[in-house]
Amino acid sequence: MESIRDLLRRLFEEVKAENANMSLDEILYEVYERANLGEKENFDKVRALILNANDINEYEYYTKEVNPELKKYVEEKVFPEYDKNDKAHGIIHIREVIRRAFALRETLGLDLDTDMVYAIAACHDLGKYIDHETHEKIAGDRFIKDENMKRFFTDEQRVMIKEAIEDHRSSFADTPRSDYGKLISSADRNTRIEIVFIRSFFVAKSRTPEMDMEDYLDFTFKRLSKRYGEENPENMFFEDETYRVFLQDMRQLLKNEVEFKNRYCEVNHIQSRKNKVCDEKGETAYLR
């Protein structure tokens, strides 16, 4: 009998052979559909199994064409800076935005420079710990003042990267000045309900640690209902199937407040709703 690992490996090779122009994200979704492992096995879980079965490291896959010297500099000098941010905007989030930026670029066939996309995604939240409200300006300023980046980009490219970083915030009222800004703004959107819950909880631990959990759950339900409601869609510039499925699932969950709160507590391993936010550890696996 064929094991799940062998099944996922075989389906991956079949889909890739049949669809030469498919992006990795599109292949993963098609394999998930064909595998039909049951309703309990959601896409995120099966997606991880497919990648593991085929020995694919997404970060390495998507950044394989990035200048090795740029990657080395960013990983050694830029990434450690994210230890200063709250856990919702740490290195795990940054690597996810890098992944999403390249996945969108590949899926939508965007003709954008690989090194520039990498630098924008890697630097977009620098200085979040200094000031949340103006962090995009801080990050853009830190990038343009980094003399080492002159080794990798022309002055014109550096200005475009700075502007894209400044334009990335989802709450930004105006349209980004370039497709690079539109891409990073889109890649910065969450595409998994679990990650929305985990990141929002770590933001709360940083900003409202003394709030009662019951009050925080009420606040979070109302905030996310407004953010993801059909009457108030996010300003998504580059949209793919991954985002559309996430949005549909989130809106469905938000129709049931009790289920929403129960799932939020389950994901974040909340011990008691009578505790304050600061009394709960949250999903510590996300910190790794």
Coordinates of C-alpha atoms in Angstrom, one line a residue:
M1 CA 0.0 0.0 0.0
E2 CA 1.3 3.4 -1.0
S3 CA 2.3 5.6 2.0
I4 CA 1.1 9.2 2.3
R5 CA 4.7 10.4 1.8
D6 CA 5.0 8.3 -1.4
L7 CA 1.6 9.5 -2.6
L8 CA 2.5 13.1 -2.1
R9 CA 5.8 12.7 -3.8
R10 CA 4.2 10.9 -6.8
L11 CA 1.4 13.5 -7.1
F12 CA 3.9 16.4 -6.9
E13 CA 6.0 15.0 -9.8
E14 CA 2.8 14.3 -11.8
V15 CA 1.4 17.8 -11.4
K16 CA 4.8 19.4 -12.1
A17 CA 5.2 17.3 -15.3
E18 CA 1.7 18.1 -16.5
N19 CA 1.9 21.9 -15.8
A20 CA 5.3 23.3 -16.6
N21 CA 4.2 26.9 -16.0
M22 CA 2.7 26.3 -12.6
S23 CA 4.2 28.1 -9.6
L24 CA 5.2 26.1 -6.6
D25 CA 2.2 27.4 -4.6
E26 CA -0.2 26.4 -7.4
I27 CA 1.4 22.9 -7.6
L28 CA 1.1 22.5 -3.8
Y29 CA -2.6 23.4 -4.0
E30 CA -3.3 21.0 -6.9
V31 CA -1.5 18.2 -5.1
Y32 CA -3.6 18.9 -2.0
E33 CA -6.8 18.7 -4.1
R34 CA -5.8 15.4 -5.8
A35 CA -4.6 13.8 -2.6
N36 CA -8.0 14.2 -1.0
L37 CA -6.9 13.2 2.5
G38 CA -10.1 14.2 4.2
E39 CA -11.7 17.3 5.7
K40 CA -9.6 17.1 8.9
E41 CA -6.4 17.5 6.9
N42 CA -6.5 21.2 6.1
F43 CA -4.4 22.7 3.3
D44 CA -1.7 24.2 5.6
K45 CA -1.0 20.8 7.2
V46 CA -1.0 18.9 4.0
R47 CA 1.1 21.6 2.4
A48 CA 3.8 21.0 5.0
L49 CA 3.6 17.2 4.3
I50 CA 4.1 17.8 0.6
L51 CA 7.1 20.0 1.1
N52 CA 8.7 17.5 3.5
A53 CA 8.0 14.5 1.2
N54 CA 9.7 16.3 -1.7
D55 CA 12.6 17.7 0.4
I56 CA 11.7 21.3 -0.4
N57 CA 12.9 24.2 1.8
E58 CA 10.6 27.0 0.6
Y59 CA 13.0 29.8 1.8
E60 CA 15.8 28.3 -0.2
Y61 CA 13.6 27.5 -3.1
Y62 CA 12.3 31.0 -3.5
T63 CA 15.6 32.8 -2.8
K64 CA 17.8 30.5 -4.9
E65 CA 18.3 33.3 -7.5
V66 CA 19.1 36.0 -5.0
N67 CA 22.7 37.3 -5.0
P68 CA 24.4 35.0 -2.5
E69 CA 26.4 37.9 -1.1
L70 CA 23.2 39.9 -0.5
K71 CA 21.6 36.9 1.3
K72 CA 24.7 36.4 3.4
Y73 CA 24.7 40.1 4.4
V74 CA 21.0 40.2 5.2
E75 CA 21.1 37.0 7.2
E76 CA 24.1 38.0 9.2
K77 CA 23.4 41.7 9.8
V78 CA 19.7 42.4 9.1
F79 CA 17.9 39.4 10.5
P80 CA 19.4 39.7 14.0
E81 CA 17.8 43.1 14.3
Y82 CA 14.3 41.5 14.4
D83 CA 15.1 40.0 17.8
K84 CA 14.3 43.6 19.1
N85 CA 10.8 43.6 17.7
D86 CA 7.7 42.0 19.3
K87 CA 7.3 38.3 18.5
A88 CA 4.5 39.1 15.9
H89 CA 7.1 41.1 13.9
G90 CA 10.1 38.9 14.4
I91 CA 12.2 36.8 12.1
I92 CA 9.5 34.2 11.6
H93 CA 7.2 36.9 10.2
I94 CA 9.9 38.3 8.0
R95 CA 10.8 34.9 6.5
E96 CA 7.1 34.3 5.8
V97 CA 6.8 37.7 4.0
I98 CA 9.8 36.8 1.9
R99 CA 8.2 33.5 1.0
R100 CA 4.9 35.1 0.2
A101 CA 6.5 37.9 -1.9
F102 CA 8.3 35.4 -4.1
A103 CA 5.3 33.1 -4.2
L104 CA 3.1 35.9 -5.5
R105 CA 5.8 37.0 -7.9
E106 CA 6.0 33.5 -9.4
T107 CA 2.3 32.7 -9.4
L108 CA 1.3 36.0 -11.0
G109 CA 4.3 36.2 -13.3
L110 CA 5.5 39.6 -12.1
D111 CA 8.5 41.0 -13.8
L112 CA 10.3 42.3 -10.7
D113 CA 14.0 42.2 -9.8
T114 CA 14.8 39.2 -7.5
D115 CA 17.3 41.0 -5.3
M116 CA 15.1 44.0 -4.9
V117 CA 12.1 41.9 -3.8
Y118 CA 14.3 40.1 -1.3
A119 CA 15.7 43.3 0.2
I120 CA 12.3 44.9 0.5
A121 CA 10.7 41.9 2.2
A122 CA 13.8 41.4 4.5
C123 CA 13.9 45.0 5.6
H124 CA 10.3 46.1 5.7
D125 CA 9.7 45.9 9.5
L126 CA 13.1 47.1 10.8
G127 CA 12.6 49.5 13.7
K128 CA 9.1 48.3 14.6
Y129 CA 10.3 48.2 18.2
I130 CA 11.2 51.9 18.0
D131 CA 7.7 53.2 17.0
H132 CA 4.8 51.1 15.7
E133 CA 3.0 54.1 14.2
T134 CA 5.9 55.3 12.0
H135 CA 7.9 52.0 11.6
E136 CA 7.6 52.0 7.8
K137 CA 9.4 55.4 7.7
I138 CA 12.0 54.2 10.2
A139 CA 12.6 51.0 8.2
G140 CA 12.9 52.9 4.9
D141 CA 15.3 55.3 6.5
R142 CA 17.4 52.6 8.0
F143 CA 17.7 50.8 4.6
I144 CA 18.7 53.9 2.6
K145 CA 21.3 54.8 5.2
D146 CA 22.9 51.3 5.1
E147 CA 26.1 51.9 3.2
N148 CA 26.5 48.2 2.6
M149 CA 23.4 48.1 0.4
K150 CA 25.2 50.3 -2.2
R151 CA 27.3 47.2 -3.0
F152 CA 24.1 45.5 -4.3
F153 CA 21.9 48.2 -5.8
T154 CA 22.1 51.4 -7.8
D155 CA 21.0 54.7 -6.3
E156 CA 17.8 54.5 -8.4
Q157 CA 17.1 50.9 -7.1
R158 CA 17.8 51.9 -3.5
V159 CA 15.2 54.8 -3.7
M160 CA 12.6 52.4 -5.1
I161 CA 13.3 49.9 -2.4
K162 CA 13.0 52.6 0.3
E163 CA 9.7 53.8 -1.2
A164 CA 8.3 50.2 -1.3
I165 CA 9.2 49.7 2.3
E166 CA 7.5 52.9 3.3
D167 CA 4.4 51.9 1.3
H168 CA 4.0 48.4 2.7
R169 CA 1.5 49.1 5.6
S170 CA -1.9 47.6 5.1
S171 CA -3.5 50.7 6.7
F172 CA -1.7 53.0 4.2
A173 CA -4.5 55.0 2.5
D174 CA -2.7 55.7 -0.8
T175 CA -1.7 53.3 -3.5
P176 CA 2.0 52.3 -3.3
R177 CA 4.2 54.1 -5.7
S178 CA 5.4 51.0 -7.6
D179 CA 4.6 47.4 -8.2
Y180 CA 7.4 46.6 -5.6
G181 CA 5.3 48.5 -3.0
K182 CA 2.1 46.7 -4.1
L183 CA 3.9 43.3 -3.9
I184 CA 5.3 43.8 -0.4
S185 CA 2.0 45.2 0.9
S186 CA 0.2 42.2 -0.5
A187 CA 2.8 39.7 0.9
D188 CA 2.6 41.3 4.3
R189 CA -1.1 40.1 4.6
N190 CA -1.7 37.0 6.7
T191 CA -2.9 34.0 4.8
R192 CA -3.5 31.5 7.7
I193 CA -6.1 31.9 10.5
E194 CA -3.8 30.3 13.0
I195 CA -1.0 32.8 12.2
V196 CA -3.5 35.7 12.5
F197 CA -4.5 34.5 16.0
I198 CA -0.9 33.9 17.1
R199 CA 0.5 37.2 15.9
S200 CA -2.4 39.2 17.3
F201 CA -1.9 37.6 20.7
F202 CA 1.8 38.5 20.7
V203 CA 1.0 42.1 19.8
A204 CA -1.4 42.1 22.7
K205 CA 1.3 40.8 25.1
S206 CA 3.5 43.7 23.9
R207 CA 0.9 46.5 23.9
T208 CA -2.0 45.6 26.3
P209 CA -0.5 43.0 28.7
E210 CA -2.9 44.0 31.6
M211 CA -6.1 43.5 29.6
D212 CA -8.4 40.7 30.9
M213 CA -8.6 37.8 28.4
E214 CA -12.4 38.0 28.2
D215 CA -12.2 41.7 27.2
Y216 CA -9.3 41.0 24.8
L217 CA -11.3 38.3 23.1
D218 CA -14.3 40.6 22.7
F219 CA -12.0 43.3 21.3
T220 CA -10.2 40.9 18.9
F221 CA -13.5 39.5 17.6
K222 CA -14.8 43.0 16.8
R223 CA -11.5 44.1 15.3
L224 CA -11.1 41.2 13.0
S225 CA -14.7 41.3 12.0
K226 CA -14.2 44.8 10.8
R227 CA -10.8 44.0 9.2
Y228 CA -12.0 40.9 7.3
G229 CA -15.7 41.8 6.8
E230 CA -17.1 41.7 3.3
E231 CA -18.1 45.4 3.6
N232 CA -14.5 46.4 4.5
P233 CA -12.1 44.3 2.3
E234 CA -8.4 44.6 2.8
N235 CA -6.6 46.8 0.2
M236 CA -5.0 43.7 -1.5
F237 CA -3.1 44.7 -4.7
F238 CA -1.9 41.2 -5.8
E239 CA -4.3 38.5 -4.8
D240 CA -3.9 34.7 -5.3
E241 CA -5.9 31.6 -4.5
T242 CA -4.1 31.2 -1.2
Y243 CA -5.4 34.5 0.0
R244 CA -8.9 34.0 -1.4
V245 CA -9.3 30.7 0.4
F246 CA -8.0 32.2 3.7
L247 CA -10.4 35.2 3.4
Q248 CA -13.3 32.9 2.7
D249 CA -12.4 30.7 5.7
M250 CA -11.9 33.6 8.0
R251 CA -15.2 35.2 7.1
Q252 CA -17.0 31.9 7.7
L253 CA -15.4 31.6 11.2
L254 CA -16.4 35.2 12.1
K255 CA -20.0 34.3 11.6
N256 CA -19.8 32.3 14.9
E257 CA -18.4 34.4 17.8
V258 CA -18.4 31.4 20.2
E259 CA -16.5 29.2 17.7
F260 CA -14.1 32.0 16.9
K261 CA -13.2 32.6 20.6
N262 CA -12.8 28.9 21.3
R263 CA -10.5 28.4 18.3
Y264 CA -8.5 31.5 19.3
C265 CA -7.9 30.1 22.7
E266 CA -7.1 26.7 21.4
V267 CA -4.5 28.0 18.9
N268 CA -2.8 30.2 21.6
H269 CA -3.1 27.5 24.4
I270 CA -5.0 29.9 26.6
Q271 CA -5.2 28.3 30.1
S272 CA -8.0 30.5 31.5
R273 CA -10.1 33.4 30.2
K274 CA -10.0 34.8 33.7
N275 CA -6.3 35.6 33.4
K276 CA -4.8 38.8 32.1
V277 CA -3.1 38.7 28.7
C278 CA 0.3 38.8 30.4
D279 CA -0.4 35.7 32.4
E280 CA -0.7 33.6 29.3
K281 CA 2.3 32.3 27.3
G282 CA 0.6 31.9 23.9
E283 CA 1.8 29.6 21.2
T284 CA 5.5 29.3 22.1
A285 CA 6.3 27.1 19.1
Y286 CA 5.8 30.2 16.9
L287 CA 8.8 31.7 18.5
R288 CA 11.2 29.1 17.2

